[in-house]
Backbone as JSON Lines, residues from 0, in Angstrom:
{"i":0,"aa":"L","n":[145.14,147.59,86.35],"ca":[145.71,148.83,85.86],"c":[146.9,149.25,86.72]}
{"i":1,"aa":"H","n":[146.74,149.18,88.04],"ca":[147.84,149.55,88.94],"c":[149.05,148.65,88.72]}
{"i":2,"aa":"L","n":[148.8,147.36,88.5],"ca":[149.91,146.43,88.32],"c":[150.67,146.7,87.03]}
{"i":3,"aa":"K","n":[149.96,147.13,86.0],"ca":[150.65,147.46,84.74],"c":[151.63,148.6,84.95]}
{"i":4,"aa":"I","n":[151.19,149.58,85.72],"ca":[152.05,150.74,85.99],"c":[153.2,150.34,86.9]}
{"i":5,"aa":"L","n":[152.89,149.56,87.95],"ca":[153.91,149.17,88.92],"c":[154.92,148.16,88.38]}
{"i":6,"aa":"S","n":[154.52,147.37,87.41],"ca":[155.36,146.26,86.96],"c":[156.74,146.7,86.48]}
{"i":7,"aa":"Q","n":[156.87,147.92,86.01],"ca":[158.18,148.38,85.56],"c":[159.1,148.72,86.73]}
{"i":8,"aa":"F","n":[158.55,148.8,87.95],"ca":[159.35,149.18,89.12],"c":[159.54,148.05,90.13]}
{"i":9,"aa":"I","n":[158.88,146.92,89.94],"ca":[158.95,145.84,90.93],"c":[159.49,144.56,90.29]}
{"i":10,"aa":"T","n":[159.93,143.65,91.14],"ca":[160.46,142.38,90.64],"c":[159.33,141.5,90.13]}
{"i":11,"aa":"A","n":[159.68,140.53,89.32],"ca":[158.69,139.61,88.77],"c":[158.0,138.81,89.87]}
{"i":12,"aa":"S","n":[158.74,138.42,90.9],"ca":[158.13,137.65,91.98],"c":[157.15,138.51,92.79]}
{"i":13,"aa":"R","n":[157.48,139.77,92.98],"ca":[156.57,140.69,93.68],"c":[155.3,140.89,92.87]}
{"i":14,"aa":"K","n":[155.44,141.04,91.56],"ca":[154.28,141.21,90.68],"c":[153.41,139.96,90.73]}
{"i":15,"aa":"A","n":[154.03,138.78,90.7],"ca":[153.28,137.53,90.76],"c":[152.49,137.43,92.06]}
{"i":16,"aa":"K","n":[153.09,137.83,93.17],"ca":[152.42,137.81,94.47],"c":[151.22,138.76,94.47]}
{"i":17,"aa":"M","n":[151.38,139.94,93.9],"ca":[150.29,140.91,93.83],"c":[149.15,140.4,92.96]}
{"i":18,"aa":"E","n":[149.48,139.75,91.84],"ca":[148.45,139.18,90.98],"c":[147.7,138.06,91.69]}
{"i":19,"aa":"E","n":[148.43,137.25,92.44],"ca":[147.82,136.16,93.2],"c":[146.84,136.7,94.24]}
{"i":20,"aa":"L","n":[147.25,137.74,94.96],"ca":[146.38,138.33,95.96],"c":[145.16,139.01,95.34]}
{"i":21,"aa":"T","n":[145.35,139.64,94.2],"ca":[144.24,140.29,93.51],"c":[143.2,139.27,93.08]}
{"i":22,"aa":"K","n":[143.63,138.13,92.58],"ca":[142.7,137.07,92.17],"c":[141.95,136.47,93.35]}
{"i":23,"aa":"A","n":[142.56,136.52,94.54],"ca":[141.95,135.93,95.73],"c":[140.94,136.86,96.41]}
{"i":24,"aa":"R","n":[140.78,138.08,95.91],"ca":[139.84,139.01,96.53],"c":[138.43,138.45,96.47]}
{"i":25,"aa":"C","n":[137.62,138.82,97.44],"ca":[136.25,138.34,97.56],"c":[135.32,139.28,96.8]}
{"i":26,"aa":"H","n":[134.7,138.77,95.76],"ca":[133.79,139.59,94.96],"c":[132.33,139.29,95.29]}
{"i":27,"aa":"S","n":[132.09,138.49,96.33],"ca":[130.71,138.14,96.68],"c":[130.21,138.88,97.92]}
{"i":28,"aa":"V","n":[131.05,139.74,98.49],"ca":[130.64,140.55,99.64],"c":[130.95,142.0,99.32]}
{"i":29,"aa":"A","n":[129.96,142.86,99.54],"ca":[130.14,144.29,99.32],"c":[129.62,145.03,100.56]}
{"i":30,"aa":"V","n":[129.99,146.3,100.66],"ca":[129.55,147.13,101.76],"c":[128.87,148.37,101.19]}
{"i":31,"aa":"L","n":[127.76,148.75,101.82],"ca":[127.05,149.98,101.48],"c":[127.06,150.88,102.71]}
{"i":32,"aa":"L","n":[127.61,152.08,102.55],"ca":[127.62,153.08,103.62],"c":[126.63,154.17,103.25]}
{"i":33,"aa":"E","n":[125.7,154.44,104.16],"ca":[124.67,155.43,103.88],"c":[124.86,156.67,104.74]}
{"i":34,"aa":"N","n":[124.93,157.83,104.09],"ca":[125.02,159.13,104.75],"c":[126.12,159.19,105.8]}
{"i":35,"aa":"V","n":[127.31,158.79,105.43],"ca":[128.45,158.89,106.34],"c":[128.84,160.36,106.48]}
{"i":36,"aa":"T","n":[128.94,160.83,107.7],"ca":[129.29,162.24,107.93],"c":[130.68,162.38,108.53]}
{"i":37,"aa":"D","n":[131.32,161.29,108.83],"ca":[132.67,161.33,109.39],"c":[133.57,160.49,108.49]}
{"i":38,"aa":"M","n":[134.41,161.16,107.73],"ca":[135.27,160.44,106.78],"c":[136.22,159.48,107.48]}
{"i":39,"aa":"G","n":[136.5,159.72,108.76],"ca":[137.32,158.79,109.51],"c":[136.67,157.41,109.58]}
{"i":40,"aa":"N","n":[135.33,157.39,109.7],"ca":[134.61,156.12,109.71],"c":[134.69,155.43,108.34]}
{"i":41,"aa":"E","n":[134.52,156.21,107.28],"ca":[134.61,155.63,105.94],"c":[136.02,155.08,105.69]}
{"i":42,"aa":"N","n":[137.02,155.81,106.13],"ca":[138.4,155.34,105.95],"c":[138.66,154.06,106.73]}
{"i":43,"aa":"A","n":[138.08,153.94,107.92],"ca":[138.24,152.72,108.73],"c":[137.57,151.53,108.04]}
{"i":44,"aa":"V","n":[136.4,151.75,107.46],"ca":[135.72,150.68,106.73],"c":[136.56,150.26,105.52]}
{"i":45,"aa":"A","n":[137.1,151.23,104.8],"ca":[137.93,150.92,103.63],"c":[139.16,150.1,104.02]}
{"i":46,"aa":"R","n":[139.81,150.46,105.13],"ca":[140.97,149.68,105.58],"c":[140.58,148.25,105.93]}
{"i":47,"aa":"T","n":[139.45,148.1,106.62],"ca":[138.99,146.77,107.01],"c":[138.62,145.95,105.78]}
{"i":48,"aa":"M","n":[137.93,146.57,104.82],"ca":[137.57,145.86,103.59],"c":[138.82,145.39,102.85]}
{"i":49,"aa":"D","n":[139.8,146.27,102.76],"ca":[141.04,145.92,102.07],"c":[141.73,144.76,102.78]}
{"i":50,"aa":"A","n":[141.75,144.81,104.11],"ca":[142.4,143.74,104.88],"c":[141.69,142.41,104.72]}
{"i":51,"aa":"L","n":[140.35,142.44,104.6],"ca":[139.57,141.21,104.46],"c":[139.46,140.72,103.01]}
{"i":52,"aa":"G","n":[139.89,141.56,102.08],"ca":[139.84,141.17,100.68],"c":[138.51,141.46,100.01]}
{"i":53,"aa":"F","n":[137.66,142.27,100.65],"ca":[136.4,142.66,100.03],"c":[136.69,143.74,99.0]}
{"i":54,"aa":"H","n":[135.91,143.77,97.93],"ca":[136.29,144.58,96.79],"c":[135.38,145.78,96.5]}
{"i":55,"aa":"Y","n":[134.08,145.67,96.8],"ca":[133.12,146.69,96.37],"c":[132.61,147.53,97.54]}
{"i":56,"aa":"L","n":[132.76,148.83,97.44],"ca":[132.24,149.76,98.44],"c":[131.28,150.71,97.74]}
{"i":57,"aa":"H","n":[130.04,150.73,98.24],"ca":[129.02,151.64,97.72],"c":[128.76,152.72,98.75]}
{"i":58,"aa":"R","n":[128.72,153.97,98.27],"ca":[128.44,155.1,99.15],"c":[127.15,155.75,98.71]}
{"i":59,"aa":"L","n":[126.22,155.89,99.62],"ca":[124.91,156.48,99.33],"c":[124.75,157.74,100.15]}
{"i":60,"aa":"S","n":[124.45,158.85,99.48],"ca":[124.2,160.11,100.18],"c":[122.93,160.72,99.62]}
{"i":61,"aa":"H","n":[121.93,160.85,100.49],"ca":[120.65,161.44,100.07],"c":[120.72,162.96,100.01]}
{"i":62,"aa":"Q","n":[121.75,163.53,100.61],"ca":[121.87,164.97,100.68],"c":[122.55,165.52,99.43]}
{"i":63,"aa":"T","n":[122.26,166.77,99.14],"ca":[122.98,167.42,98.05],"c":[124.43,167.57,98.47]}
{"i":64,"aa":"S","n":[125.32,167.72,97.52],"ca":[126.74,167.84,97.87],"c":[126.99,169.07,98.74]}
{"i":65,"aa":"Q","n":[126.24,170.15,98.52],"ca":[126.43,171.36,99.34],"c":[125.99,171.09,100.77]}
{"i":66,"aa":"A","n":[124.83,170.45,100.97],"ca":[124.35,170.14,102.32],"c":[125.28,169.15,102.99]}
{"i":67,"aa":"R","n":[125.76,168.18,102.23],"ca":[126.65,167.17,102.8],"c":[127.96,167.79,103.26]}
{"i":68,"aa":"S","n":[128.52,168.69,102.46],"ca":[129.81,169.28,102.83],"c":[129.69,170.14,104.09]}
{"i":69,"aa":"S","n":[128.49,170.6,104.43],"ca":[128.35,171.42,105.63],"c":[128.31,170.56,106.9]}
{"i":70,"aa":"V","n":[127.97,169.26,106.79],"ca":[127.92,168.41,107.98],"c":[129.05,167.39,108.05]}
{"i":71,"aa":"I","n":[129.73,167.19,106.95],"ca":[130.75,166.14,106.93],"c":[132.01,166.58,107.66]}
{"i":72,"aa":"R","n":[132.58,165.66,108.4],"ca":[133.86,165.93,109.06],"c":[134.93,165.36,108.16]}
{"i":73,"aa":"K","n":[135.67,166.25,107.55],"ca":[136.72,165.79,106.65],"c":[137.95,165.44,107.46]}
{"i":74,"aa":"K","n":[138.45,164.27,107.2],"ca":[139.67,163.84,107.88],"c":[140.68,163.53,106.8]}
{"i":75,"aa":"P","n":[141.78,164.25,106.76],"ca":[142.77,163.95,105.73],"c":[143.31,162.54,105.92]}
{"i":76,"aa":"P","n":[143.62,161.85,104.81],"ca":[144.15,160.5,104.92],"c":[145.43,160.49,105.75]}
{"i":77,"aa":"T","n":[145.51,159.52,106.63],"ca":[146.73,159.35,107.41],"c":[147.57,158.28,106.74]}
{"i":78,"aa":"R","n":[148.68,158.0,107.32],"ca":[149.57,156.99,106.73],"c":[148.87,155.63,106.64]}
{"i":79,"aa":"T","n":[148.0,155.33,107.63],"ca":[147.31,154.04,107.61],"c":[146.21,153.98,106.57]}
{"i":80,"aa":"D","n":[145.7,155.15,106.14],"ca":[144.66,155.19,105.13],"c":[145.22,155.24,103.71]}
{"i":81,"aa":"A","n":[146.48,155.5,103.59],"ca":[147.07,155.92,102.33],"c":[146.71,155.06,101.13]}
{"i":82,"aa":"G","n":[146.72,153.75,101.25],"ca":[146.51,152.94,100.06],"c":[145.23,152.14,99.99]}
{"i":83,"aa":"S","n":[144.44,152.12,101.04],"ca":[143.3,151.23,101.1],"c":[142.28,151.45,99.99]}
{"i":84,"aa":"K","n":[141.87,152.68,99.8],"ca":[140.78,152.95,98.86],"c":[141.15,152.69,97.41]}
{"i":85,"aa":"K","n":[142.42,152.8,97.07],"ca":[142.78,152.6,95.66],"c":[142.65,151.15,95.23]}
{"i":86,"aa":"W","n":[142.55,150.21,96.19],"ca":[142.4,148.8,95.84],"c":[140.94,148.37,95.84]}
{"i":87,"aa":"L","n":[140.02,149.29,96.17],"ca":[138.59,148.99,96.19],"c":[137.92,149.58,94.96]}
{"i":88,"aa":"T","n":[136.84,148.96,94.55],"ca":[135.99,149.56,93.53],"c":[134.88,150.29,94.27]}
{"i":89,"aa":"M","n":[134.87,151.62,94.17],"ca":[133.91,152.42,94.91],"c":[132.91,153.06,93.96]}
{"i":90,"aa":"S","n":[131.64,153.01,94.38],"ca":[130.56,153.64,93.62],"c":[129.81,154.59,94.54]}
{"i":91,"aa":"S","n":[129.41,155.73,94.01],"ca":[128.65,156.71,94.8],"c":[127.26,156.84,94.19]}
{"i":92,"aa":"W","n":[126.26,156.92,95.05],"ca":[124.86,156.98,94.62],"c":[124.16,158.12,95.33]}
{"i":93,"aa":"N","n":[123.2,158.75,94.64],"ca":[122.42,159.84,95.23],"c":[121.06,159.38,95.72]}
{"i":94,"aa":"T","n":[120.57,158.26,95.19],"ca":[119.26,157.76,95.62],"c":[119.37,156.28,95.95]}
{"i":95,"aa":"I","n":[118.54,155.86,96.88],"ca":[118.51,154.46,97.27],"c":[118.03,153.61,96.09]}
{"i":96,"aa":"A","n":[117.14,154.16,95.26],"ca":[116.59,153.4,94.13],"c":[117.69,153.03,93.14]}
{"i":97,"aa":"E","n":[118.55,153.99,92.77],"ca":[119.61,153.66,91.8],"c":[120.63,152.71,92.4]}
{"i":98,"aa":"C","n":[120.91,152.87,93.67],"ca":[121.87,151.98,94.33],"c":[121.32,150.55,94.39]}
{"i":99,"aa":"M","n":[120.07,150.41,94.83],"ca":[119.46,149.07,94.95],"c":[119.31,148.42,93.57]}
{"i":100,"aa":"H","n":[118.98,149.2,92.56],"ca":[118.88,148.65,91.21],"c":[120.22,148.06,90.77]}
{"i":101,"aa":"H","n":[121.29,148.82,90.98],"ca":[122.62,148.36,90.6],"c":[123.02,147.1,91.36]}
{"i":102,"aa":"V","n":[122.81,147.13,92.66],"ca":[123.19,146.0,93.52],"c":[122.41,144.74,93.13]}
{"i":103,"aa":"R","n":[121.11,144.87,92.98],"ca":[120.27,143.7,92.65],"c":[120.54,143.21,91.22]}
{"i":104,"aa":"T","n":[120.77,144.12,90.3],"ca":[121.08,143.72,88.92],"c":[122.35,142.88,88.86]}
{"i":105,"aa":"N","n":[123.28,143.14,89.78],"ca":[124.52,142.38,89.84],"c":[124.43,141.15,90.73]}
{"i":106,"aa":"G","n":[123.2,140.78,91.13],"ca":[122.97,139.53,91.83],"c":[123.19,139.55,93.34]}
{"i":107,"aa":"F","n":[123.3,140.73,93.93],"ca":[123.52,140.83,95.37],"c":[122.2,140.87,96.13]}
{"i":108,"aa":"K","n":[122.2,140.32,97.32],"ca":[121.12,140.45,98.29],"c":[121.59,141.46,99.33]}
{"i":109,"aa":"I","n":[120.64,142.19,99.94],"ca":[120.99,143.23,100.89],"c":[120.8,142.7,102.31]}
{"i":110,"aa":"A","n":[121.81,142.9,103.15],"ca":[121.73,142.54,104.57],"c":[121.94,143.79,105.39]}
{"i":111,"aa":"S","n":[121.04,144.04,106.31],"ca":[121.13,145.23,107.14],"c":[120.58,144.91,108.53]}
{"i":112,"aa":"A","n":[121.06,145.63,109.52],"ca":[120.57,145.43,110.88],"c":[119.23,146.11,111.06]}
{"i":113,"aa":"C","n":[118.21,145.32,111.28],"ca":[116.86,145.82,111.55],"c":[116.39,145.14,112.83]}
{"i":114,"aa":"P","n":[116.37,145.85,113.94],"ca":[116.14,145.22,115.23],"c":[114.77,144.56,115.4]}
{"i":115,"aa":"H","n":[113.78,144.92,114.61],"ca":[112.43,144.41,114.84],"c":[112.01,143.32,113.85]}
{"i":116,"aa":"T","n":[112.94,142.78,113.07],"ca":[112.56,141.76,112.08],"c":[112.53,140.36,112.66]}
{"i":117,"aa":"G","n":[113.28,140.14,113.72],"ca":[113.32,138.8,114.32],"c":[114.25,137.85,113.59]}
{"i":118,"aa":"T","n":[114.98,138.34,112.58],"ca":[115.92,137.5,111.85],"c":[117.31,137.69,112.46]}
{"i":119,"aa":"S","n":[117.95,136.58,112.75],"ca":[119.28,136.63,113.32],"c":[120.33,136.72,112.22]}
{"i":120,"aa":"I","n":[121.45,137.33,112.52],"ca":[122.56,137.38,111.56],"c":[123.03,135.97,111.21]}
{"i":121,"aa":"Y","n":[122.85,135.06,112.13],"ca":[123.27,133.67,111.91],"c":[122.37,132.93,110.92]}
{"i":122,"aa":"D","n":[121.21,133.51,110.6],"ca":[120.29,132.9,109.65],"c":[120.54,133.34,108.21]}
{"i":123,"aa":"I","n":[121.48,134.25,108.01],"ca":[121.77,134.75,106.66],"c":[122.55,133.69,105.88]}
{"i":124,"aa":"D","n":[122.1,133.44,104.66],"ca":[122.8,132.49,103.79],"c":[124.03,133.17,103.22]}
{"i":125,"aa":"V","n":[125.19,132.8,103.73],"ca":[126.44,133.43,103.3],"c":[127.0,132.81,102.02]}
{"i":126,"aa":"N","n":[126.27,131.88,101.43],"ca":[126.7,131.27,100.17],"c":[126.11,132.0,98.98]}
{"i":127,"aa":"Q","n":[125.7,133.23,99.18],"ca":[125.19,134.06,98.1],"c":[125.9,135.4,98.13]}
{"i":128,"aa":"K","n":[125.74,136.19,97.09],"ca":[126.36,137.51,97.04],"c":[125.59,138.45,97.98]}
{"i":129,"aa":"L","n":[126.31,139.1,98.9],"ca":[125.69,139.94,99.91],"c":[126.27,141.34,99.94]}
{"i":130,"aa":"V","n":[125.4,142.3,100.18],"ca":[125.81,143.68,100.46],"c":[125.4,143.96,101.89]}
{"i":131,"aa":"F","n":[126.35,144.3,102.74],"ca":[126.06,144.68,104.12],"c":[125.92,146.19,104.17]}
{"i":132,"aa":"A","n":[124.72,146.65,104.59],"ca":[124.41,148.07,104.62],"c":[124.58,148.64,106.02]}
{"i":133,"aa":"F","n":[125.27,149.76,106.1],"ca":[125.49,150.46,107.37],"c":[125.17,151.94,107.16]}
{"i":134,"aa":"G","n":[124.64,152.57,108.18],"ca":[124.41,153.99,108.05],"c":[123.47,154.51,109.09]}
């Protein structure tokens, strides 16, 4: 959609490069952020995802929007944040159940840091669709 709008303002070679990069994005790795209270952290994750070519960002908040707005630190986008999020597909969820249903229905496995499981990050099969959960 963005390329359709931009195509009237950019050269054909620039459009071709953007299409090439869009096709090369990684659709087998996603990130899930749970109860982020500092938008600066979310913006940093979005920039990193964009730089790595990851496409899907899931945001999970168990709190009501009113409760969340009272604890969240809003950070206005800076110049470095300006374009990152528009290239990601972002989904917001209110319950872990709806988020996990969506993720699993789309064939993703969930990876999260759990210190007492005894499973190393090096044991994760990276040849499958993965959602890395942070929060």
